[in-house]
Coordinates of C-alpha atoms and ligand atoms in Angstrom, one line a residue:
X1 CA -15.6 -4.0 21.1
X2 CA -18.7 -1.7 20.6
X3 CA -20.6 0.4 18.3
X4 CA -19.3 4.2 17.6
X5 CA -20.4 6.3 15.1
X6 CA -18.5 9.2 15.9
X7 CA -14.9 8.9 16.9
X8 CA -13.7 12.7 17.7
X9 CA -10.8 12.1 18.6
X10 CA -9.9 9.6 15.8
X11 CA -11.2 11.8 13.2
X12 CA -9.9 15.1 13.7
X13 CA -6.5 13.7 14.9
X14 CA -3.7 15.8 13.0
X15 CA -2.6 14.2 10.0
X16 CA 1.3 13.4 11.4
X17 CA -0.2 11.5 14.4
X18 CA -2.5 9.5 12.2
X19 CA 0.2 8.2 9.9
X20 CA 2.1 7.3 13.3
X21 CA -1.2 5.5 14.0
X22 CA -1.1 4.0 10.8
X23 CA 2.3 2.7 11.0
X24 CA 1.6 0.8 13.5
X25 CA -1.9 -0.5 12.2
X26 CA 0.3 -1.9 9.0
X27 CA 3.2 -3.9 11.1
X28 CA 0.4 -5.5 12.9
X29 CA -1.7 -6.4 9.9
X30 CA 1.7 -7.5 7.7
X31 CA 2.0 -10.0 11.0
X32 CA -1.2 -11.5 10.2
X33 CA -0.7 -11.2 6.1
X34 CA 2.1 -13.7 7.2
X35 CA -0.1 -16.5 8.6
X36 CA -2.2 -16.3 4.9
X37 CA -0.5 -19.1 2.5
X38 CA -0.7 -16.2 0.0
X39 CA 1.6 -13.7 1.7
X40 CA 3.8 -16.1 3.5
X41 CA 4.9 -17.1 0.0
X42 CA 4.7 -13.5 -1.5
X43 CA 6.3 -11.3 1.4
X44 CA 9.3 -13.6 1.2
X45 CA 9.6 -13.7 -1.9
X46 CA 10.0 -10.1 -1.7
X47 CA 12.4 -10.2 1.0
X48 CA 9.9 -9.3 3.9
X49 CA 10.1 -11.8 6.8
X50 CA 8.9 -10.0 9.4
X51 CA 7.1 -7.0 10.3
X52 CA 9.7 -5.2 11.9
X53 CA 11.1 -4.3 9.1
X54 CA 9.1 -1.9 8.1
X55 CA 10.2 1.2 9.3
X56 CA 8.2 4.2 7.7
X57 CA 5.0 4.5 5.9
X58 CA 7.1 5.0 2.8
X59 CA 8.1 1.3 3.4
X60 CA 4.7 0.1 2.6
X61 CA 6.3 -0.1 -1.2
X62 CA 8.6 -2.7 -0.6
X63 CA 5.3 -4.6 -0.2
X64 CA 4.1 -6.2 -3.4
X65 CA 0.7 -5.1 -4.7
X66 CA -2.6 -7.4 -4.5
X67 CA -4.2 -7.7 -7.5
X68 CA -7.8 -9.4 -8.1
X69 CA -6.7 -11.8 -9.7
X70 CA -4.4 -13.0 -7.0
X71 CA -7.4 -13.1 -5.1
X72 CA -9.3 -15.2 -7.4
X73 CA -6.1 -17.7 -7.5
X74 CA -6.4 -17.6 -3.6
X75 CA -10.0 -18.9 -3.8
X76 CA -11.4 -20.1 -1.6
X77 CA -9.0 -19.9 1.7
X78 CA -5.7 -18.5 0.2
X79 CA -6.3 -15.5 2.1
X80 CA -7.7 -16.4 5.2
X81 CA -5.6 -15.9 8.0
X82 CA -7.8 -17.3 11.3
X83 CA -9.1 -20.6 12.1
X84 CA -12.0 -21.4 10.4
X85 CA -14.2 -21.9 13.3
X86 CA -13.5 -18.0 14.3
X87 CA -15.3 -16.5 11.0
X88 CA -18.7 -15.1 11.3
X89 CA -19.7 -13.9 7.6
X90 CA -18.7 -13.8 4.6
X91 CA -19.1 -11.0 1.7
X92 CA -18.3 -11.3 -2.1
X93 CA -17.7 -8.6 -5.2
X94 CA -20.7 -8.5 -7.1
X95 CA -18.8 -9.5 -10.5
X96 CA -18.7 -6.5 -12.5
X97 CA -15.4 -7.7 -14.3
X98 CA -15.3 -11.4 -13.7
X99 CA -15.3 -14.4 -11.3
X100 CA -16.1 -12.8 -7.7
X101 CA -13.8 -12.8 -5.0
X102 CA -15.0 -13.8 -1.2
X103 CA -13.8 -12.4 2.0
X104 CA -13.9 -13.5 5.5
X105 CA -14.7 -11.5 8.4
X106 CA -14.5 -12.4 12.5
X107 CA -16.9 -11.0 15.2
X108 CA -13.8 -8.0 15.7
X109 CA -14.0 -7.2 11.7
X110 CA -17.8 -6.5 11.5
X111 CA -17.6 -4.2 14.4
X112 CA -15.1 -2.1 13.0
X113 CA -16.4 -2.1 9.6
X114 CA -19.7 -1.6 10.7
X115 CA -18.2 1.6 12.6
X116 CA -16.5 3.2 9.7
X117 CA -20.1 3.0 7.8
X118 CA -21.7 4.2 11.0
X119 CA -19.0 7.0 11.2
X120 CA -19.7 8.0 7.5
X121 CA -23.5 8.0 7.9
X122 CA -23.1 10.1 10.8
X123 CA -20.6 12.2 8.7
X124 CA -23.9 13.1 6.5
X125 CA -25.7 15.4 9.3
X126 CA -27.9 11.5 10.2
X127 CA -28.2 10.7 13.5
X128 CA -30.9 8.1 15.7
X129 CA -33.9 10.2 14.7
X130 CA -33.7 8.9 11.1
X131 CA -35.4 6.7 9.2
X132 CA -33.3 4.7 6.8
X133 CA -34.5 2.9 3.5
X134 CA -31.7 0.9 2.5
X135 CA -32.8 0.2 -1.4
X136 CA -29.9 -1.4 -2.3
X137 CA -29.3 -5.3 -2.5
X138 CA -28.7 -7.6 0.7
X139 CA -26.8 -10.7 -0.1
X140 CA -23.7 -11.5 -0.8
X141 CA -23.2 -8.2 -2.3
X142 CA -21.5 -6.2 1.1
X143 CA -23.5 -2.5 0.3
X144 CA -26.7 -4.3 1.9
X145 CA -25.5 -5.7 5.0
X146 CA -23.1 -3.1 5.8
X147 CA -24.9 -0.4 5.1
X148 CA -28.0 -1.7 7.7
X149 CA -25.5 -2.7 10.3
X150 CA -24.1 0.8 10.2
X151 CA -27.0 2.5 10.4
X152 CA -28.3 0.5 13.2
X153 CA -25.3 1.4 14.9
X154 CA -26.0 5.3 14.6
X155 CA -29.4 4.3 16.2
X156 CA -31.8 5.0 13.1
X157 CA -34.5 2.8 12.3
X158 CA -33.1 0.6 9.1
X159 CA -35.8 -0.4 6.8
X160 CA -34.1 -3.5 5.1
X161 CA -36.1 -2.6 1.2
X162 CA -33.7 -4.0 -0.9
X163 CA -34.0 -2.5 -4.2
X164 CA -36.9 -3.0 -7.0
X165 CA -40.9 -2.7 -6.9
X166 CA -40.9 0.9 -6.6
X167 CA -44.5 0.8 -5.7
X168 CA -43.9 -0.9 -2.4
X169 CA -40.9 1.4 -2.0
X170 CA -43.2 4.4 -2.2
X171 CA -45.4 3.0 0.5
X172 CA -42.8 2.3 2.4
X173 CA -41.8 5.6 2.7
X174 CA -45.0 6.8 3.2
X175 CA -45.9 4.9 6.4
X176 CA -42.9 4.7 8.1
X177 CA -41.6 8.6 7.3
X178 CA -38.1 7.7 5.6
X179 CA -35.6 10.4 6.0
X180 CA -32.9 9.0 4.0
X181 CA -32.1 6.6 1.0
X182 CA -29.4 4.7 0.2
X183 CA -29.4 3.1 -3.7
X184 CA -26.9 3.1 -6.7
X185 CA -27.3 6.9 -8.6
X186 CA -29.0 5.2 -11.4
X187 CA -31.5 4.2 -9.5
X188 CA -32.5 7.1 -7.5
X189 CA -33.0 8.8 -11.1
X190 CA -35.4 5.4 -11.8
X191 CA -37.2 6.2 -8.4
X192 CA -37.8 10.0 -9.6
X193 CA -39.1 8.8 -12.9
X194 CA -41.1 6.6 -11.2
X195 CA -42.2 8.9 -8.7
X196 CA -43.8 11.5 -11.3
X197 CA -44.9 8.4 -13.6
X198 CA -47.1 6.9 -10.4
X199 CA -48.1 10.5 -8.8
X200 CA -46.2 10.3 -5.7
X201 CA -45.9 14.1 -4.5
X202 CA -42.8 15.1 -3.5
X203 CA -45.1 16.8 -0.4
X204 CA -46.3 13.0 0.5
X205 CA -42.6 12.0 1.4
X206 CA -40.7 13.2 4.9
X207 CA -36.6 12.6 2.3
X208 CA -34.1 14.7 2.9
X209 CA -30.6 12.8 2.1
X210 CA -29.6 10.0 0.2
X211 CA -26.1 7.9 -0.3
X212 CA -25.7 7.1 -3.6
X213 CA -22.6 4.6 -4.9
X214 CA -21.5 1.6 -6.3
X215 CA -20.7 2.9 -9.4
X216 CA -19.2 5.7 -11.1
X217 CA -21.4 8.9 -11.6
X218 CA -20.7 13.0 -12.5
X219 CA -21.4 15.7 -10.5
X220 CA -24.0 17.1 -13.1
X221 CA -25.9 13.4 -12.1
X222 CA -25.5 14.3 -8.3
X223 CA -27.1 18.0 -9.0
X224 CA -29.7 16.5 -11.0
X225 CA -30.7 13.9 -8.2
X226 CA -30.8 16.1 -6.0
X227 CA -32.9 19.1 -7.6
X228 CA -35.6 16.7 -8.5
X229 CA -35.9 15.2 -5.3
X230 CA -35.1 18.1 -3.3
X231 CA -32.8 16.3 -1.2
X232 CA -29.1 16.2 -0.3
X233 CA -26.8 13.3 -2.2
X234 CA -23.8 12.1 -0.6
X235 CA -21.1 10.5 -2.7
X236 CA -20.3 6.6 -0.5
X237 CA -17.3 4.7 -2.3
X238 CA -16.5 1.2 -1.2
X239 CA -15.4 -2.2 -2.8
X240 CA -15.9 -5.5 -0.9
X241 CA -12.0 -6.3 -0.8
X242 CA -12.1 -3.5 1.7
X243 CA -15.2 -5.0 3.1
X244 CA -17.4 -3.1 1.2
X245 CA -19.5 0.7 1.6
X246 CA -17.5 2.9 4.4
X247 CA -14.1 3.1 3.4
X248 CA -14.6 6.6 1.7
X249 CA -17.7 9.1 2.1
X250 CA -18.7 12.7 1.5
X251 CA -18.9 14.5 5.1
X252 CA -22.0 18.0 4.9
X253 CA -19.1 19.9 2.4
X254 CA -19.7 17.4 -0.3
X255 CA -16.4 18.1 -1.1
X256 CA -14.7 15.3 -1.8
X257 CA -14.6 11.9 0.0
X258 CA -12.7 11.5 3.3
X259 CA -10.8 8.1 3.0
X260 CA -10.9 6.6 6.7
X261 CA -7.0 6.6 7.2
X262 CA -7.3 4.8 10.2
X263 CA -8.8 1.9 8.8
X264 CA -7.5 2.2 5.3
X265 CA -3.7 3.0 3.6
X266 CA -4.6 4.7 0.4
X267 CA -2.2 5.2 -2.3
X268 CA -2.3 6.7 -6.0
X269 CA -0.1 5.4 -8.4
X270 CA 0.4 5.3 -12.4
X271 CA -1.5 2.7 -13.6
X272 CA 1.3 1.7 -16.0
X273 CA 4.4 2.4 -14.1
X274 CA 3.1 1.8 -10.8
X275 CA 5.2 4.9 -9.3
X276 CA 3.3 7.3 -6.9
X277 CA 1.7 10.5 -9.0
X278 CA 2.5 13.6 -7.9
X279 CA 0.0 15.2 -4.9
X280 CA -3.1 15.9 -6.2
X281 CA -3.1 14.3 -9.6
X282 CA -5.1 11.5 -10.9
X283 CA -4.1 8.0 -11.0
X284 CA -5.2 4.4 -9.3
X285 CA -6.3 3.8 -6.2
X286 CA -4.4 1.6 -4.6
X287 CA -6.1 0.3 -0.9
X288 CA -4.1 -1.6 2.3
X289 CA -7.2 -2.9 4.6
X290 CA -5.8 -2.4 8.1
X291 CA -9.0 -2.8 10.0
X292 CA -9.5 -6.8 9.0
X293 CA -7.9 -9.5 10.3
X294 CA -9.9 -12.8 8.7
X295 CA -8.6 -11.8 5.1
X296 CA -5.9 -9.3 5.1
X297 CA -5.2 -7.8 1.8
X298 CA -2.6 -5.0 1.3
X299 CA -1.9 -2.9 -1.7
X300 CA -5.0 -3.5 -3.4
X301 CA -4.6 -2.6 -6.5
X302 CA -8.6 -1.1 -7.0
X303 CA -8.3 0.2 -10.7
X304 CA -10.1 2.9 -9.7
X305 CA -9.3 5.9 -10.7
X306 CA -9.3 9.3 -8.1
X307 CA -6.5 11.6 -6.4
X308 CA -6.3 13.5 -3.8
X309 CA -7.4 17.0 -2.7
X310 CA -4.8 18.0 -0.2
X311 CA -6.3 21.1 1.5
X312 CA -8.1 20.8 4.6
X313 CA -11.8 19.9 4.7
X314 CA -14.2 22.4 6.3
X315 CA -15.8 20.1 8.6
X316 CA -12.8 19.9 10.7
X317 CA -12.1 16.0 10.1
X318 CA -8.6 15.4 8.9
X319 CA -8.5 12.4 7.0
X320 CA -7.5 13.5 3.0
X321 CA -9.9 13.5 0.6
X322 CA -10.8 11.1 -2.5
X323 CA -11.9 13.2 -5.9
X324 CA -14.9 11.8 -7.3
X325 CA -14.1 8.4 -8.6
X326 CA -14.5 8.9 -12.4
X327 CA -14.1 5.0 -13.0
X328 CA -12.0 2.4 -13.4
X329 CA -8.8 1.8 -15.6
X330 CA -10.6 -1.3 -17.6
X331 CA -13.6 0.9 -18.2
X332 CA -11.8 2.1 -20.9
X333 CA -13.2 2.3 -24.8
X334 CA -10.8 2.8 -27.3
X335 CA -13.0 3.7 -29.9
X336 CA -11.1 3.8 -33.8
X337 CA -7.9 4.8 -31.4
X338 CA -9.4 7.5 -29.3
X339 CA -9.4 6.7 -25.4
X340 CA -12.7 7.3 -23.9
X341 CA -14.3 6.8 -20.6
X342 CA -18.3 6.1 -20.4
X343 CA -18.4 8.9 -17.7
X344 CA -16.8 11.8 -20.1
X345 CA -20.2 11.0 -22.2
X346 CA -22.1 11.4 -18.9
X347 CA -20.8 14.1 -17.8
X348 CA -21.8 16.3 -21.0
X349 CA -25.6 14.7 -21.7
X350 CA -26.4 14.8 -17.8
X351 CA -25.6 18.8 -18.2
X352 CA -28.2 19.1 -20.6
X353 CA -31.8 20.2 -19.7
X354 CA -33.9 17.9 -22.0
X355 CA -32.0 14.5 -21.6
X356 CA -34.0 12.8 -19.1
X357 CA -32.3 9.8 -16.3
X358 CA -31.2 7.0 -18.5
X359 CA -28.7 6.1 -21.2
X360 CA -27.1 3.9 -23.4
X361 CA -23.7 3.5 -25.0
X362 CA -23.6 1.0 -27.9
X363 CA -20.5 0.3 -29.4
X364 CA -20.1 -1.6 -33.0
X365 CA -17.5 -3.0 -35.4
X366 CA -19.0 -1.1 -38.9
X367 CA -16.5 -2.7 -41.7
X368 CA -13.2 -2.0 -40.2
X369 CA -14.4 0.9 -38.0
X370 CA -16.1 1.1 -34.6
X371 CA -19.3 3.3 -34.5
X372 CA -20.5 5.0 -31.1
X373 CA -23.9 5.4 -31.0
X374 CA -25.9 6.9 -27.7
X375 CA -29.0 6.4 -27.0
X376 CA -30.3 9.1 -24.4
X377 CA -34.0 9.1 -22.7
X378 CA -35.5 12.9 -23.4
X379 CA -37.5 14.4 -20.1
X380 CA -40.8 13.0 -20.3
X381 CA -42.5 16.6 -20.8
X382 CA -41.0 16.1 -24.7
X383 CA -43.1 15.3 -27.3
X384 CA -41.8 12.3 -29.3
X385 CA -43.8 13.1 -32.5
X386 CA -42.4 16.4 -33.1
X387 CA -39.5 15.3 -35.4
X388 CA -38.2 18.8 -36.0
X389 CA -37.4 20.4 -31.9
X390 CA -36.5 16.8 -31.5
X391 CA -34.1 16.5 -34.8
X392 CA -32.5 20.0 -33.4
X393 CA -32.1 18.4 -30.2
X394 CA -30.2 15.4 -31.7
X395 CA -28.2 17.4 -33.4
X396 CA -27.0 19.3 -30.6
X397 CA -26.4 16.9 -28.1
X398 CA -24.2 15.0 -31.2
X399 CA -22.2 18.2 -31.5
X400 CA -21.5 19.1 -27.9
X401 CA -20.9 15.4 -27.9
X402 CA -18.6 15.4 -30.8
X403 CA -16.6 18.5 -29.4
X404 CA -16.0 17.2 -25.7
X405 CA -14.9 13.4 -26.7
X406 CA -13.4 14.2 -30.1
X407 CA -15.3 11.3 -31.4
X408 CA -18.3 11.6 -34.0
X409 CA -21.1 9.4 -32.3
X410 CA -24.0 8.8 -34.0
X411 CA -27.3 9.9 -31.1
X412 CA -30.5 8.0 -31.0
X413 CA -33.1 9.7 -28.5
X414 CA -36.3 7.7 -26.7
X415 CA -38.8 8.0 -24.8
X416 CA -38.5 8.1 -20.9
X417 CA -39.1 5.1 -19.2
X418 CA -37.9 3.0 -22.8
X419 CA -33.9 2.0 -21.7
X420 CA -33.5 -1.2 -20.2
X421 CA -33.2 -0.3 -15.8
X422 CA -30.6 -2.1 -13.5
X423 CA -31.7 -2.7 -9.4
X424 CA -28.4 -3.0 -9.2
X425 CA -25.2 -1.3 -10.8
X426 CA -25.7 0.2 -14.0
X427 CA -24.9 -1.4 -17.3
X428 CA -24.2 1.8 -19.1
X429 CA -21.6 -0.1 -22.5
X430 CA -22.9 -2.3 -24.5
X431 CA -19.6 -3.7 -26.5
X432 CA -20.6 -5.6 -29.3
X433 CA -17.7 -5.9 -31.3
X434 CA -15.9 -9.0 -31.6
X435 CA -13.6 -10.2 -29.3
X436 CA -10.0 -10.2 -30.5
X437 CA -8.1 -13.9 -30.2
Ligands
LIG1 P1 -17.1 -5.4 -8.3 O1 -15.6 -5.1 -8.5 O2 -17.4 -6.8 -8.7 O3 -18.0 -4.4 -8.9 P2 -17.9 -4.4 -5.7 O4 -19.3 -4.7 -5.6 O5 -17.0 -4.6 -4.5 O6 -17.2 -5.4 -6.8 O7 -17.8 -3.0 -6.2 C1 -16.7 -2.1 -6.0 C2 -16.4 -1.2 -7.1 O8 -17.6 -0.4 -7.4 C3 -15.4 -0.2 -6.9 O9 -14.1 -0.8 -7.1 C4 -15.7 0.9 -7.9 O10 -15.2 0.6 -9.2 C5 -17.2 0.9 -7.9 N1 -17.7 2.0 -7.0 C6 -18.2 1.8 -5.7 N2 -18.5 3.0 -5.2 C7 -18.3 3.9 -6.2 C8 -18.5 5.4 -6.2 N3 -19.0 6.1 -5.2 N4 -18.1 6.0 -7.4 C9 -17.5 5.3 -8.4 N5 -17.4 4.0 -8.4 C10 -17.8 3.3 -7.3
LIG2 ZN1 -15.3 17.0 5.6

C-alpha cells in the first residue's frame, strides 16, 4: 500500500457508485467484526451470522449500534480482530467524558488513515511546498500522530511542536517559515493573544492556513481567528474510535465538512429514538469505520451532534457534507429546566467586538436554583478601571445573553490573559453543583 493524498477518482466518484463502493466496504469489514469476541456475540444475537446477508446500505440497521461504553467493557482486546503480533500502534480518546478507549491499528490501517488526513490536508489548497507546525499533542491522543503522518505524506515539512511555550512556537515559525498550523480553536485565539502580548508582528510570520478541531467551536470563532491572524481556518473533525483527525474536513468552500464515504458510513439519527432524521436536519452522528481492520467498530454511536447539507459542494468532490458539529448530546446543561448547549453562549459573546478570546461558564446550585454566571475576557485595548463603559458593556452582553438562551445569567468580565488556558481541548463548564445520587 502507499501514500496518496489526492484520490481523483475516489473523490469525485458520483455518489450512487460510492454507496455501491461502500456496500461492499461494509460486508467485508462485518466479516472481520465477526472474528472480534464483541461482535461475534453481538451480530448473533441480532440474528446476523454472516456477511452476506446484508443486502443494501439500508441494511446497515439491522446492525446494532456501538456505544463507548461497549468499548470500555471490551477493554483491552474485546475488539481486536487480528493476531496480536500483526498490530503496529495503538491510539486512545483523550477522556473528555470518562475512562478512555484504545484502538489497534496494522501496518494496512495507518496507511489508509494516514491517507484520508493526507487527502483532507490536501483538500485545504496545501501541498509539498508547506511548512507544517503541528501544535497540537503527540501521544496517545491520535490528532498528533495522524496529523504528522498525513502531512508527511502530502510531502510538507512537519514540524512535530506539540502544543504549549508559545515563545518557542513563535521562533519556530520564524526560522523555519511555517505556512500552516494545526491546534484546537481555543488555542489559536491563546497564540493571537500571545502574539500581540510578546510583539510578534504579524509581518514576521510566512501563515496562511490553519486546521482547527477537537472540539466544538462557532463560526463567529472561525471569523475571529481568522481576521486576526489573517489566515484561512479550516474546520478538521475526527474522534479516535474512527482513528482519529481525517474522517471529516472543510475542502477551499469552507462550506461544510466532507465526511470521507469511502472510508467512513455516516448516519444521523434521533438521539432518543434512534430512527434516521429526515435529510438535512440535525441529529447524532452515528460512524461505521470501514477503513480499519485491527478494531473494527460499526455504528458508532459518536454523540455528536451535525446533519447533513445535501447539495453539491463547489469543489467538485462528492462525498456529503457534515454541518458544523455544534457539540455533543451529553454537553448538555439543563439549567432551572431550560436546555442549553455551551456553544449557543459562544455563539452570541464571540459575535461581539469587545469580548476578547477566552471564557468561562460557571454553573451553581444557589438555594434550590441553579445560577449561570459567564465570565468573558474583554479585548485587551479595554480599560479595566473604567467601571462605567465597562458596567454598559456587562450589561449588554447579559441582555443579548438573556434574549438568545432565555436564561438570565449573571456576566462577570476580566482582563485578557486572566481565564485559566488549556494546551489541549478546552474546558469551557465548570459544573459545580452537586451530584444527584
Ligand atoms: P474524547 O471523546 O475523549 O474527547 P477524542 O479525543 O477522540 O476523544 O475526541 C473526539 C471528539 O472531539 C469528537 O467526538 C467530538 O466530540 C470532538 N471534536 C473533534 N473535532 C471536532 C470539531 N471539529 N468540532 C466539534 N467537535 C469536535
Ligand atoms: Zn468541497
Amino acid at each position: 500500500m502507499t501514500y496518496q493524498y489526492w484520490n481523483e477518482r475516489m473523490e469525485t466518484l458520483p455518489h450512487a457508485e460510492l454507496e455501491t463502493y461502500q456496500l461492499e466496504q461494509l460486508k467485508k469489514i462485518l466479516a472481520v467484526a465477526m472474528r472480534t469476541p464483541f461482535y461475534q456475540k453481538r451480530l448473533s444475537e441480532a440474528g446476523i451470522n454472516s456477511a452476506d446477508e446484508i443486502r443494501s446500505l439500508a441494511d446497515i440497521r439491522r446492525v446494532p449500534f456501538t456505544t463507548k461504553h461497549d468499548l470500555r467493557d471490551g477493554f483491552p482486546y474485546g475488539f481486536l480482530s487480528v493476531p496480536k503480533d500483526e498490530v503496529i500502534r495503538l491510539h486512545a480518546s483523550s477522556g473528555t467524558t470518562g475512562t478512555p478507549t484504545t484502538i489497534y491499528f496494522n501496518k494496512e490501517d495507518i496507511v489508509r488513515w494516514t491517507n484520508f488526513v493526507a487527502r483532507s490536508i490536501y483538500a485545504t489548497g496545501c501541498n509539498k511546498t508547506d511548512v507544517f507546525q503541528n501544535m497540537i499533542t503527540y501521544g496517545l491522543f491520535t490528532g498528533g500522530l495522524g496529523f504528522h503522518f498525513g502531512g508527511e505524506a502530502v510531502g510538507m515539512l512537519v514540524i512535530p511542536s506539540g502544543p504549549g511555550n508559545t515563545t518557542r512556537q513563535f521562533k519556530l515559525m520564524q526560522d523555519f517559515g511555517t505556512t500552516v498550523v494545526h491546534a484546537t480553536p481555543s488555542f489559536l485565539l491563546h497564540v493571537e493573544a500571545k502574539m500581540r502580548e510578546e510583539g510578534v508582528t504579524r509581518g514576521s510570520l510566512a501563515l496562511k492556513r490553519a486546521f482547527a478541531g477537537a472540539e466544538p467551536y462557532s463560526e463567529d470563532t472561525r471569523r475571529r481567528i481568522e481576521d486576526l491572524l489573517c489566515i484561512d481556518v479550516y474546520n478538521s473533525y475526527g474522534l479516535s474510535e474512527m482513528n482519529g483527525p481525517g474522517v471529516a474536513f472543510e475542502c477551499q468552500a469552507k462550506d461544510g465538512l466532507h465526511i470521507w464515504e469511502d472510508g467512513y458510513i455516516a448516519e444521523i439519527v434521533n438521539p432518543d429514538t434512534l430512527e434516521p432524521v429526515p435529510d438535512g436536519e440535525v441529529g447524532e452522528l452515528v460512524l461505521t469505520c470501514l477503513c480499519r481492520e485491527a478494531s473494527p467498530i460499526l455504528r458508532y454511536r459518536t454523540r455528536d451532534l451535525t446533519g447533513f447539507y445535501t447539495e453539491p459542494c463547489s469543489c467538485g468532490r462528492t462525498h456529503r457534507r457534515l454541518r458544523r458539529i455544534t457539540g455533543r448530546t451529553d454537553d448538555m446543561l439543563i439549567i432551572n429546566g431550560v436546555n442549553l448547549f455551551p456553544s449557543q453562549i459562544e455563539e452570541v459573546i464571540m459575535s461581539i467586538k469587545e469580548v476578547g478570546n477566552n471564557y468561562l461558564i460557571v454553573v451553581e446550585k444557589e438555594g434550590v436554583l441553579d445560577r449561570l454566571t459567564v465570565k468573558i475576557e474583554v479585548r485587551p485595548n479595554i480599560f479595566m478601571d473604567d467601571t462605567r463603559p465597562l458596567n454598559a458593556l456587562k450589561e449588554r452582553i447579559r441582555r443579548t445573553l438573556q434574549s438568545m438562551i432565555t436564561i438570565n445569567p449573571r456576566v462577570e468580565l476580566h482582563e485578557s490573559g486572566s481565564l485559566p488556558v488549556s494546551e489541549g481541548k478546552a474546558k469551557r463548564v465548570q459544573d459545580n453543583r452537586p451530584k444527584d445520587v
